[in-house]
Coordinates of C-alpha atoms in Angstrom, one line a residue:
Chain A
X1 CA 0.1 0.0 0.0
X2 CA 1.1 3.2 -0.7
X3 CA 1.8 6.2 1.8
X4 CA -1.4 7.9 0.3
X5 CA -3.5 5.0 0.4
X6 CA -2.3 4.1 3.9
X7 CA -3.1 7.7 4.9
X8 CA -6.5 7.4 3.2
X9 CA -7.4 4.2 4.9
X10 CA -6.1 5.5 8.3
X11 CA -8.0 8.7 8.0
X12 CA -11.4 6.8 6.9
X13 CA -10.9 4.4 9.9
X14 CA -10.7 7.5 12.1
X15 CA -13.5 9.4 10.7
X16 CA -15.9 6.2 10.4
X17 CA -15.3 3.7 13.0
X18 CA -12.6 4.5 15.7
X19 CA -13.9 4.8 19.2
X20 CA -11.6 8.0 19.3
X21 CA -12.8 11.7 20.0
X22 CA -11.7 13.8 17.1
X23 CA -12.3 17.4 16.5
X24 CA -11.0 19.6 13.9
X25 CA -10.5 23.3 14.9
X26 CA -10.1 26.2 12.6
X27 CA -7.7 29.3 13.2
X28 CA -10.6 31.3 14.7
X29 CA -11.3 28.4 17.3
X30 CA -14.5 27.2 15.8
X31 CA -15.2 23.3 15.4
X32 CA -15.2 22.5 11.6
X33 CA -15.4 19.0 11.4
X34 CA -15.7 16.1 13.8
X35 CA -15.7 12.2 13.2
X36 CA -18.7 10.0 13.7
X37 CA -17.9 8.8 17.1
X38 CA -17.7 12.5 18.2
X39 CA -20.9 13.5 16.5
X40 CA -22.8 10.6 18.2
X41 CA -21.4 11.3 21.5
X42 CA -21.5 14.7 22.0
X43 CA -24.8 16.5 22.9
X44 CA -26.1 19.5 21.0
X45 CA -24.8 21.0 17.7
X46 CA -21.0 21.0 17.2
X47 CA -21.2 23.1 13.9
X48 CA -19.2 26.4 13.9
X49 CA -19.3 26.6 17.6
X50 CA -16.4 27.3 19.8
X51 CA -14.3 24.4 21.4
X52 CA -15.4 25.6 25.0
X53 CA -19.1 25.8 24.2
X54 CA -19.1 22.0 23.5
X55 CA -17.0 20.8 26.5
X56 CA -17.7 20.9 30.1
X57 CA -14.4 21.7 31.4
X58 CA -10.8 21.3 30.6
X59 CA -7.7 20.4 33.0
X60 CA -6.1 24.0 32.9
X61 CA -6.4 26.9 30.4
X62 CA -7.7 26.3 27.2
X63 CA -5.2 28.1 24.8
X64 CA -5.0 26.4 21.7
X65 CA -2.0 28.4 20.6
X66 CA -0.2 26.8 23.6
X67 CA -1.6 23.7 23.3
X68 CA -0.9 23.0 19.6
X69 CA 2.6 23.8 20.7
X70 CA 3.2 20.8 22.9
X71 CA 1.6 17.9 20.8
X72 CA 2.9 15.2 23.2
X73 CA 1.1 16.3 26.1
X74 CA -1.9 14.5 27.3
X75 CA -4.8 16.7 29.0
X76 CA -8.3 15.8 30.5
X77 CA -11.3 17.2 28.8
X78 CA -14.6 16.7 30.1
X79 CA -17.6 16.5 27.5
X80 CA -21.3 16.6 27.9
X81 CA -22.7 13.6 26.2
X82 CA -26.1 12.6 24.5
X83 CA -26.8 10.4 27.6
X84 CA -26.8 13.5 29.9
X85 CA -23.7 12.0 31.6
X86 CA -20.4 13.8 31.4
X87 CA -17.4 11.7 29.9
X88 CA -13.5 12.4 30.7
X89 CA -11.6 11.9 27.6
X90 CA -7.5 12.0 27.4
X91 CA -6.8 14.5 24.8
X92 CA -3.9 15.6 22.7
X93 CA -3.6 19.0 20.3
X94 CA -1.7 18.7 16.9
X95 CA -1.2 21.7 14.6
X96 CA -2.3 21.4 11.1
X97 CA -1.0 24.5 9.4
X98 CA -3.2 27.4 11.4
X99 CA -5.9 24.8 12.4
X100 CA -5.7 22.5 15.5
X101 CA -6.8 18.8 15.6
X102 CA -7.8 17.2 18.7
X103 CA -7.7 13.4 19.4
X104 CA -9.2 11.9 22.5
X105 CA -9.8 8.6 24.1
X106 CA -11.6 7.2 27.0
X107 CA -9.6 6.4 30.0
X108 CA -9.7 2.2 29.6
X109 CA -8.4 2.0 33.5
X110 CA -11.0 4.4 34.7
X111 CA -13.9 2.7 32.5
X112 CA -12.7 -0.8 34.0
X113 CA -12.4 0.6 37.5
X114 CA -16.2 2.1 37.1
X115 CA -17.7 -1.1 35.6
X116 CA -16.2 -3.2 38.7
X117 CA -17.2 -0.6 41.1
X118 CA -20.7 -0.8 39.7
X119 CA -20.9 -4.7 39.6
X120 CA -19.8 -4.7 43.3
X121 CA -22.7 -1.9 44.2
X122 CA -25.1 -3.8 42.4
X123 CA -24.3 -7.0 44.1
X124 CA -24.4 -5.1 47.5
X125 CA -27.7 -3.5 46.6
X126 CA -29.2 -6.8 45.5
X127 CA -28.3 -8.4 48.9
X128 CA -29.5 -5.6 51.0
X129 CA -32.8 -5.4 49.0
X130 CA -33.4 -9.1 49.5
X131 CA -32.6 -8.7 53.1
X132 CA -35.0 -5.8 53.5
X133 CA -37.8 -7.8 51.6
X134 CA -37.2 -10.6 54.1
X135 CA -37.3 -8.2 57.0
X136 CA -40.4 -6.6 55.6
X137 CA -42.2 -10.0 55.3
X138 CA -41.3 -10.9 59.0
X139 CA -42.8 -7.6 60.1
X140 CA -46.0 -8.2 58.2
X141 CA -46.2 -11.7 59.8
X142 CA -45.6 -10.0 63.2
X143 CA -48.2 -7.4 62.3
X144 CA -50.8 -10.3 61.3
X145 CA -49.8 -12.0 64.8
X146 CA -50.5 -8.6 66.6
X147 CA -54.0 -8.2 64.9
X148 CA -54.8 -11.8 65.7
X149 CA -53.8 -11.3 69.3
X150 CA -55.7 -8.3 69.7
X151 CA -58.8 -9.4 68.0
X152 CA -58.7 -12.5 70.3
X153 CA -58.2 -10.4 73.4
X154 CA -61.1 -8.2 72.7
X155 CA -63.4 -10.6 71.9
X156 CA -62.7 -12.5 74.6
X157 CA -63.0 -9.4 77.1
X158 CA -66.0 -7.9 75.4
X159 CA -68.5 -10.4 76.9
X160 CA -67.4 -9.9 80.7
X161 CA -67.3 -6.0 80.1
X162 CA -70.7 -6.0 78.5
X163 CA -71.9 -8.0 81.7
X164 CA -70.4 -5.6 84.1
X165 CA -71.9 -2.9 82.1
X166 CA -75.4 -4.3 82.1
X167 CA -75.4 -5.2 85.9
X168 CA -74.1 -1.7 86.5
X169 CA -76.9 -0.1 84.5
X170 CA -79.4 -2.6 86.0
X171 CA -78.2 -1.5 89.6
X172 CA -78.5 2.1 89.0
X173 CA -82.0 1.8 87.9
X174 CA -83.3 -0.7 90.5
X175 CA -80.8 0.0 93.6
X176 CA -80.6 3.7 93.4
X177 CA -83.1 4.2 96.5
X178 CA -81.3 1.5 98.6
X179 CA -77.7 3.4 98.2
X180 CA -76.5 6.3 99.7
X181 CA -75.1 9.1 97.6
X182 CA -71.3 8.2 98.0
X183 CA -72.1 4.3 97.0
X184 CA -74.2 5.5 94.3
X185 CA -71.3 7.6 93.0
X186 CA -69.0 4.6 93.1
X187 CA -71.6 3.0 91.1
X188 CA -71.7 5.4 88.5
X189 CA -68.1 5.4 88.2
X190 CA -68.2 1.6 87.8
X191 CA -70.6 2.2 85.1
X192 CA -68.7 5.1 83.2
X193 CA -65.3 3.4 83.4
X194 CA -66.8 0.2 82.2
X195 CA -68.5 2.1 79.4
X196 CA -65.4 3.5 78.3
X197 CA -63.7 0.2 78.3
X198 CA -66.3 -1.3 76.0
X199 CA -65.6 1.5 73.6
X200 CA -61.8 0.9 73.6
X201 CA -62.4 -2.8 73.1
X202 CA -64.9 -2.2 70.3
X203 CA -62.1 0.0 68.6
X204 CA -59.7 -2.8 69.2
X205 CA -61.9 -5.3 67.5
X206 CA -62.6 -2.9 64.7
X207 CA -59.0 -2.2 63.9
X208 CA -57.9 -5.7 64.0
X209 CA -60.6 -6.8 61.6
X210 CA -59.6 -3.8 59.2
X211 CA -55.9 -4.7 59.4
X212 CA -56.3 -8.5 58.9
X213 CA -58.4 -7.7 55.9
X214 CA -61.6 -9.1 57.2
X215 CA -63.4 -5.9 57.5
X216 CA -66.8 -6.1 55.4
X217 CA -69.5 -3.6 54.9
X218 CA -73.2 -4.6 54.2
X219 CA -74.2 -2.0 51.3
X220 CA -77.8 -1.0 50.7
X221 CA -79.5 2.2 49.4
X222 CA -80.4 4.6 52.5
X223 CA -81.0 8.0 53.3
X224 CA -78.1 9.7 55.0
X225 CA -80.0 12.1 57.1
X226 CA -81.0 8.9 59.1
X227 CA -77.8 8.1 60.8
X228 CA -77.3 12.0 60.8
X229 CA -80.2 12.7 63.2
X230 CA -79.4 9.3 64.9
X231 CA -76.0 10.7 65.9
X232 CA -77.2 14.1 66.7
X233 CA -79.8 12.8 69.1
X234 CA -77.1 10.4 70.5
X235 CA -74.6 13.3 71.2
X236 CA -77.4 15.9 72.3
X237 CA -77.1 15.2 75.9
X238 CA -73.3 15.6 76.0
X239 CA -73.6 18.6 73.8
X240 CA -76.0 20.3 76.1
X241 CA -73.8 19.7 79.2
X242 CA -71.3 21.9 77.6
X243 CA -73.9 24.4 76.3
X244 CA -73.0 23.3 72.6
X245 CA -75.6 23.8 69.9
X246 CA -75.7 21.0 67.3
X247 CA -76.7 22.5 63.9
X248 CA -77.5 20.5 60.8
X249 CA -77.8 22.2 57.4
X250 CA -78.7 20.6 54.4
X251 CA -77.5 22.7 51.2
X252 CA -78.5 20.2 48.6
X253 CA -81.2 17.4 48.5
X254 CA -79.0 14.2 49.0
X255 CA -80.4 11.3 47.2
X256 CA -80.2 7.8 48.6
X257 CA -76.8 6.3 48.9
X258 CA -75.3 3.0 48.7
X259 CA -74.1 2.6 52.4
X260 CA -73.9 0.6 55.2
X261 CA -75.8 3.1 57.8
X262 CA -74.5 1.2 60.8
X263 CA -70.7 1.9 59.8
X264 CA -71.7 5.5 58.3
X265 CA -73.3 6.4 61.9
X266 CA -70.0 5.0 63.5
X267 CA -68.2 7.7 61.4
X268 CA -70.6 10.5 61.9
X269 CA -70.9 9.5 65.8
X270 CA -66.9 9.8 65.9
X271 CA -66.9 13.2 64.0
X272 CA -69.7 14.7 66.0
X273 CA -68.5 13.3 69.5
X274 CA -64.8 14.5 68.6
X275 CA -66.0 18.1 67.7
X276 CA -68.2 18.6 71.0
X277 CA -64.9 17.2 72.8
X278 CA -62.7 19.8 71.3
X279 CA -65.2 22.6 71.3
X280 CA -65.3 25.3 74.0
X281 CA -68.2 25.8 76.3
X282 CA -71.4 27.7 74.9
X283 CA -70.3 27.2 71.2
X284 CA -71.9 25.2 68.4
X285 CA -70.8 22.3 66.3
X286 CA -72.1 22.4 62.5
X287 CA -73.1 19.5 60.6
X288 CA -73.3 20.2 56.8
X289 CA -74.7 18.2 53.9
X290 CA -73.9 19.0 50.3
X291 CA -73.2 17.4 46.9
X292 CA -69.9 18.1 45.2
X293 CA -68.5 16.4 42.0
X294 CA -71.0 13.3 42.0
X295 CA -70.4 12.8 45.8
X296 CA -72.4 13.4 49.0
X297 CA -70.1 15.5 51.4
X298 CA -70.6 15.6 55.2
X299 CA -68.7 18.1 57.2
X300 CA -68.4 18.6 61.0
X301 CA -67.0 21.9 62.0
X302 CA -66.2 22.8 65.4
X303 CA -64.8 26.1 67.1
X304 CA -62.2 24.4 69.0
X305 CA -58.3 24.9 68.9
X306 CA -58.1 23.6 65.4
X307 CA -55.6 21.2 63.8
X308 CA -52.0 22.0 63.1
X309 CA -50.9 21.4 59.4
X310 CA -48.4 18.9 60.2
X311 CA -50.9 16.8 61.9
X312 CA -53.7 16.6 59.3
X313 CA -52.5 13.5 57.7
X314 CA -51.1 11.8 60.8
X315 CA -54.3 12.0 62.7
X316 CA -55.8 9.2 60.4
X317 CA -53.1 6.8 61.2
X318 CA -54.0 4.2 64.1
X319 CA -52.9 5.0 67.5
X320 CA -52.5 8.7 66.7
X321 CA -54.0 11.6 68.9
X322 CA -53.6 15.3 68.0
X323 CA -52.0 17.9 70.2
X324 CA -55.3 19.9 70.6
X325 CA -56.6 19.6 74.2
X326 CA -59.7 17.7 74.7
X327 CA -62.4 19.1 77.6
X328 CA -61.2 17.7 80.8
X329 CA -62.1 13.9 81.7
X330 CA -62.3 12.9 77.9
X331 CA -60.2 9.7 77.1
X332 CA -59.7 8.0 73.7
X333 CA -57.5 5.1 72.0
X334 CA -56.5 7.2 68.8
X335 CA -58.5 4.7 66.6
X336 CA -61.5 6.5 66.0
X337 CA -60.3 8.6 62.9
X338 CA -58.3 5.5 61.5
X339 CA -61.4 3.6 61.7
X340 CA -63.7 6.2 60.2
X341 CA -61.1 6.6 57.3
X342 CA -61.2 2.7 56.6
X343 CA -64.9 2.8 56.7
X344 CA -65.5 5.8 54.2
X345 CA -62.8 4.3 51.9
X346 CA -64.6 1.0 52.0
X347 CA -67.4 2.7 50.5
X348 CA -65.4 4.5 47.7
X349 CA -65.3 7.7 49.6
X350 CA -62.8 10.1 51.1
X351 CA -62.3 11.7 54.3
X352 CA -60.2 14.7 55.0
X353 CA -59.5 17.7 57.4
X354 CA -60.6 21.1 55.7
X355 CA -57.6 23.5 54.9
X356 CA -58.0 27.2 55.4
X357 CA -60.2 27.0 58.1
X358 CA -59.9 30.2 60.1
X359 CA -61.4 29.0 63.4
X360 CA -61.6 25.5 64.7
X361 CA -61.3 22.0 62.9
X362 CA -63.5 21.1 59.8
X363 CA -63.6 17.2 59.3
X364 CA -65.4 16.1 55.8
X365 CA -66.0 12.9 54.3
X366 CA -67.4 12.2 50.6
X367 CA -69.5 9.1 49.5
X368 CA -70.3 8.6 45.9
X369 CA -73.6 8.8 44.5
X370 CA -74.7 6.0 42.5
X371 CA -77.7 5.8 40.4
X372 CA -79.7 3.0 39.8
X373 CA -79.7 1.9 36.2
X374 CA -80.7 -1.1 34.1
X375 CA -78.6 -4.0 34.5
X376 CA -76.9 -2.6 37.5
X377 CA -75.4 0.4 39.4
X378 CA -73.6 3.3 37.6
Chain B
X1 CA -42.9 -25.7 32.9
X2 CA -42.6 -22.7 30.7
X3 CA -43.4 -22.8 26.9
X4 CA -40.3 -22.8 24.6
X5 CA -41.7 -19.8 22.6
X6 CA -42.2 -17.7 26.0
X7 CA -38.5 -19.0 27.0
X8 CA -37.1 -17.3 23.7
X9 CA -39.3 -14.1 24.0
X10 CA -37.7 -13.5 27.3
X11 CA -34.3 -14.5 26.2
X12 CA -34.6 -12.1 23.1
X13 CA -35.7 -9.4 25.6
X14 CA -32.7 -10.2 28.0
X15 CA -30.2 -10.1 24.9
X16 CA -31.8 -6.7 24.0
X17 CA -31.4 -5.4 27.5
X18 CA -34.9 -4.5 27.4
X19 CA -35.9 -4.7 31.3
X20 CA -39.8 -3.8 30.7
X21 CA -40.3 -6.8 28.1
X22 CA -38.6 -9.2 30.5
X23 CA -40.8 -8.0 33.2
X24 CA -44.0 -8.3 31.2
X25 CA -43.1 -11.8 30.4
X26 CA -42.6 -12.6 33.8
X27 CA -45.6 -10.9 35.2
X28 CA -47.6 -12.7 32.5
X29 CA -46.2 -16.2 33.7
X30 CA -46.9 -15.2 37.2
X31 CA -50.6 -14.4 36.3
X32 CA -50.9 -17.4 34.5
X33 CA -50.1 -19.4 37.7
X34 CA -46.1 -20.4 36.8
X35 CA -44.6 -21.2 40.1
X36 CA -41.5 -19.2 40.9
X37 CA -39.2 -22.1 41.0
X38 CA -40.3 -22.8 37.3
X39 CA -39.6 -19.1 36.6
X40 CA -36.0 -19.6 38.4
X41 CA -35.2 -22.4 36.1
X42 CA -36.2 -20.1 33.0
X43 CA -33.9 -17.1 34.4
X44 CA -30.6 -19.8 34.9
X45 CA -31.4 -21.2 31.6
X46 CA -31.5 -17.7 29.8
X47 CA -28.3 -16.7 32.0
X48 CA -26.5 -19.7 31.0
X49 CA -27.1 -19.1 27.0
X50 CA -25.9 -15.4 27.6
X51 CA -22.8 -17.0 29.4
X52 CA -22.2 -19.2 26.5
X53 CA -22.9 -16.5 23.8
X54 CA -20.2 -14.4 25.8
X55 CA -17.5 -17.0 25.9
X56 CA -18.2 -17.4 22.0
X57 CA -17.4 -13.8 21.6
X58 CA -20.9 -13.0 20.2
X59 CA -22.1 -10.7 22.8
X60 CA -20.2 -8.0 24.7
X61 CA -19.5 -8.0 28.5
X62 CA -21.6 -5.1 29.0
X63 CA -24.6 -7.2 27.4
X64 CA -24.0 -9.7 30.0
X65 CA -23.8 -7.4 32.7
X66 CA -27.1 -5.7 31.6
X67 CA -28.8 -9.3 31.6
X68 CA -27.5 -10.0 34.9
X69 CA -29.0 -6.8 36.4
X70 CA -32.3 -7.2 34.9
X71 CA -32.3 -10.6 36.2
X72 CA -31.6 -9.4 39.6
X73 CA -34.2 -6.9 39.4
X74 CA -37.0 -9.6 38.3
X75 CA -35.7 -11.7 41.3
X76 CA -36.5 -8.8 43.6
X77 CA -39.8 -8.8 42.0
X78 CA -40.5 -12.4 42.4
X79 CA -38.9 -12.9 45.8
X80 CA -42.1 -11.6 48.0
X81 CA -44.3 -14.1 46.2
X82 CA -41.9 -16.8 47.3
X83 CA -41.9 -15.6 50.9
X84 CA -45.7 -15.3 51.3
X85 CA -46.3 -18.8 49.8
X86 CA -44.0 -20.9 51.6
X87 CA -44.3 -23.1 54.8
X88 CA -41.2 -23.1 57.1
X89 CA -39.3 -26.2 57.9
X90 CA -36.5 -26.4 60.5
X91 CA -33.8 -26.5 58.2
X92 CA -30.9 -23.6 57.6
X93 CA -28.7 -23.0 54.6
X94 CA -26.1 -20.5 54.1
X95 CA -25.3 -19.7 50.2
X96 CA -22.4 -17.7 49.0
X97 CA -19.9 -17.4 46.4
X98 CA -16.1 -18.2 46.7
X99 CA -13.4 -15.4 46.8
X100 CA -13.1 -13.2 43.7
X101 CA -16.2 -14.5 42.3
X102 CA -18.6 -11.6 41.2
X103 CA -21.3 -13.4 39.6
X104 CA -23.9 -14.0 42.6
X105 CA -27.2 -14.2 40.7
X106 CA -27.0 -18.0 40.4
X107 CA -26.1 -18.2 44.4
X108 CA -29.3 -15.9 44.9
X109 CA -31.4 -18.2 43.0
X110 CA -30.4 -21.0 45.0
X111 CA -31.1 -19.2 48.3
X112 CA -34.3 -18.2 47.1
X113 CA -35.2 -21.7 45.8
X114 CA -34.3 -23.3 49.2
X115 CA -36.4 -20.6 51.0
X116 CA -39.6 -21.6 48.6
X117 CA -39.2 -24.9 50.0
X118 CA -39.2 -23.8 53.6
X119 CA -35.6 -23.4 54.4
X120 CA -34.2 -20.6 56.4
X121 CA -31.3 -19.0 53.9
X122 CA -28.7 -16.7 54.5
X123 CA -27.1 -15.4 51.3
X124 CA -23.9 -13.8 51.6
X125 CA -23.5 -12.5 48.1
X126 CA -20.2 -12.3 45.9
X127 CA -16.7 -12.3 46.8
X128 CA -17.2 -13.3 50.2
X129 CA -14.1 -13.9 52.6
X130 CA -13.6 -17.1 54.1
X131 CA -13.3 -15.8 57.7
X132 CA -16.6 -14.2 57.1
X133 CA -18.3 -17.4 55.8
X134 CA -16.7 -19.2 59.0
X135 CA -18.2 -16.9 61.3
X136 CA -21.8 -17.0 59.9
X137 CA -21.6 -20.8 60.0
X138 CA -20.3 -20.6 63.7
X139 CA -23.4 -18.2 64.4
X140 CA -26.1 -19.9 62.5
X141 CA -25.0 -23.3 62.6
X142 CA -26.5 -24.3 59.2
X143 CA -27.7 -27.7 57.9
X144 CA -26.0 -27.1 54.6
X145 CA -23.8 -24.9 53.0
X146 CA -24.2 -24.1 49.3
X147 CA -21.2 -22.6 47.1
X148 CA -21.7 -20.9 43.6
X149 CA -19.0 -20.5 41.2
X150 CA -19.4 -19.2 37.6
X151 CA -15.8 -18.5 36.5
X152 CA -13.7 -21.7 35.8
X153 CA -10.5 -19.6 37.1
X154 CA -12.1 -19.3 40.1
X155 CA -12.2 -23.3 40.8
X156 CA -8.9 -23.4 42.6
X157 CA -10.1 -21.0 45.2
X158 CA -13.5 -22.8 45.4
X159 CA -11.2 -25.9 46.3
X160 CA -9.5 -23.9 49.0
X161 CA -12.6 -22.8 50.5
X162 CA -14.2 -26.3 50.8
X163 CA -11.0 -27.3 52.6
X164 CA -11.2 -24.5 55.0
X165 CA -14.9 -25.1 55.8
X166 CA -14.2 -28.8 56.0
X167 CA -11.3 -28.6 58.3
X168 CA -13.3 -26.5 60.7
X169 CA -16.8 -28.0 60.2
X170 CA -16.1 -31.8 59.0
X171 CA -19.8 -32.8 59.3
X172 CA -21.2 -30.0 57.4
X173 CA -23.1 -30.9 54.2
X174 CA -21.9 -28.9 51.1
X175 CA -23.3 -28.4 47.9
X176 CA -21.9 -26.8 45.0
X177 CA -22.6 -25.7 41.4
X178 CA -22.6 -22.7 38.9
X179 CA -21.8 -22.2 35.3
X180 CA -17.9 -22.9 35.9
X181 CA -18.9 -26.6 36.3
X182 CA -20.4 -26.7 32.7
X183 CA -16.6 -27.0 31.5
X184 CA -16.2 -30.5 32.8
X185 CA -16.3 -32.8 35.8
X186 CA -16.2 -31.4 39.2
X187 CA -13.0 -32.8 40.0
X188 CA -12.5 -30.0 42.8
X189 CA -14.9 -31.8 45.1
X190 CA -13.5 -35.4 44.6
X191 CA -11.0 -35.3 47.6
X192 CA -13.8 -34.3 50.0
X193 CA -16.8 -36.2 51.4
X194 CA -20.2 -35.1 51.7
X195 CA -19.8 -32.5 48.8
X196 CA -22.5 -32.6 46.1
X197 CA -22.4 -31.0 42.9
X198 CA -25.7 -29.9 41.3
X199 CA -25.7 -29.2 37.7
X200 CA -28.9 -27.3 37.4
X201 CA -31.6 -25.9 39.7
X202 CA -34.1 -28.6 38.6
X203 CA -31.7 -31.3 40.0
X204 CA -31.4 -29.2 43.4
X205 CA -35.3 -28.9 43.5
X206 CA -35.7 -32.7 42.7
X207 CA -33.4 -33.5 45.7
X208 CA -35.0 -31.0 48.0
X209 CA -38.3 -32.3 47.5
X210 CA -37.0 -35.9 47.9
X211 CA -35.3 -34.9 51.1
X212 CA -38.0 -32.9 52.3

């Protein structure tokens, strides 16, 4: 092969096939040609741009005059690639009349080192992921056991506690005239404490059923006003004791909803009793019903201290209590809102705390309005 | 077992480095009720094929590494199914790679398969120093030690490792396997008693089933 032929073959290889960075820079410092590898590698348009416009950084001053004067020196040049990852090339600068030719190669040692590091990190990640998955599974097993235990204990306690409550009620009705004031006070404390204990046990039963996935609801069409009125009646006495007015406002005519009335009553009762507990004496609790976006929305607003923004999501988690002070003597398990959330979600609805409320807290929940259609429910 | 056409579809996805396609194939097989252990035999077969293609210089090392990384992702997706579907038995196994062995995916599959059959498995991963392995054996007192080796050149270090373990724990049952053994007989284990070579996951599964 002649010298000319050899040169042509070498140039052809460098331009078309070589995994080499190659840039031809004219006397004004503009890029006038690159090989295929460079074109496919570097991001953005290279044509007629200054060299410093297409590179990220350079080891030292990018003075072409000086660099082309030392063609045997190797420099590091960082280039922005199309994969958005910077790549480092070991480059050399050669003069070609007034122009400059730049040749660069990837640092093979660095690439090999990086590959090895990546493999090791990937291996470690895989081992750790596996351990994490195993620990998660063990935690799920423990949680299942906890729910089983909670459910069994609550179930076994409910019967004797109910018996104590029933007998205490019986004695309060039948033996009142036989007891002096102090002894009747003892009996009332037994009754009230047992009633609270039964509520706690009911919450434990509910939460263990919910968490073990055994929570079921029985849906049928019903008027939401029925549980609303029932809960208002149920809470009227405790509201009156604090001088709190329970106000029901219906902005829209709510059609019959597909719901489990007993469970929705439980949600309403929880929200209304919470509102009474947190309200100051001689104030009001407002229960408002409306229709928004194909859903019936029920909100319960109090004029208490309100809910701090950071607590809003946390309050619906089991065993969580807010920092807002309740009225003296009021106790809770911190399960009521968690249970309410699950009940509402099982209906395809949503429960939330209204933001931007100037005074007090507004808890609201929505239930989808389903229309009766031929062949099923819409 | 998995249909040949589905296997080839999976293999082509793996060769193309197409994680999504591989995940779709695996999801579809799981939806159809394919057992995780049958999926694992597919993973092993595909990786062995890719290993052979690499040895024949028909694919680059990058393709092989990407295929391994994809397989590890798939194993992470299937593993929770294994954990939730197993009944634990009172048996323990430690699974490890020998020193300098960086191919751990085979060992991981062995650990997962043992767990799917109720064993408690500790997976130590790649390039495990002998001292670390001995410490864990002392702590966990396993019924079995499983050692994996993919690169033939690591055969000598595997031999040394078996010798160290055997001298410390003469009664411990050891099993070995991995792609490195496909080059020939498992001569390295011949000097030792109670060391068994398993040429495939299927053979291991058969043995575990047989012995309960």
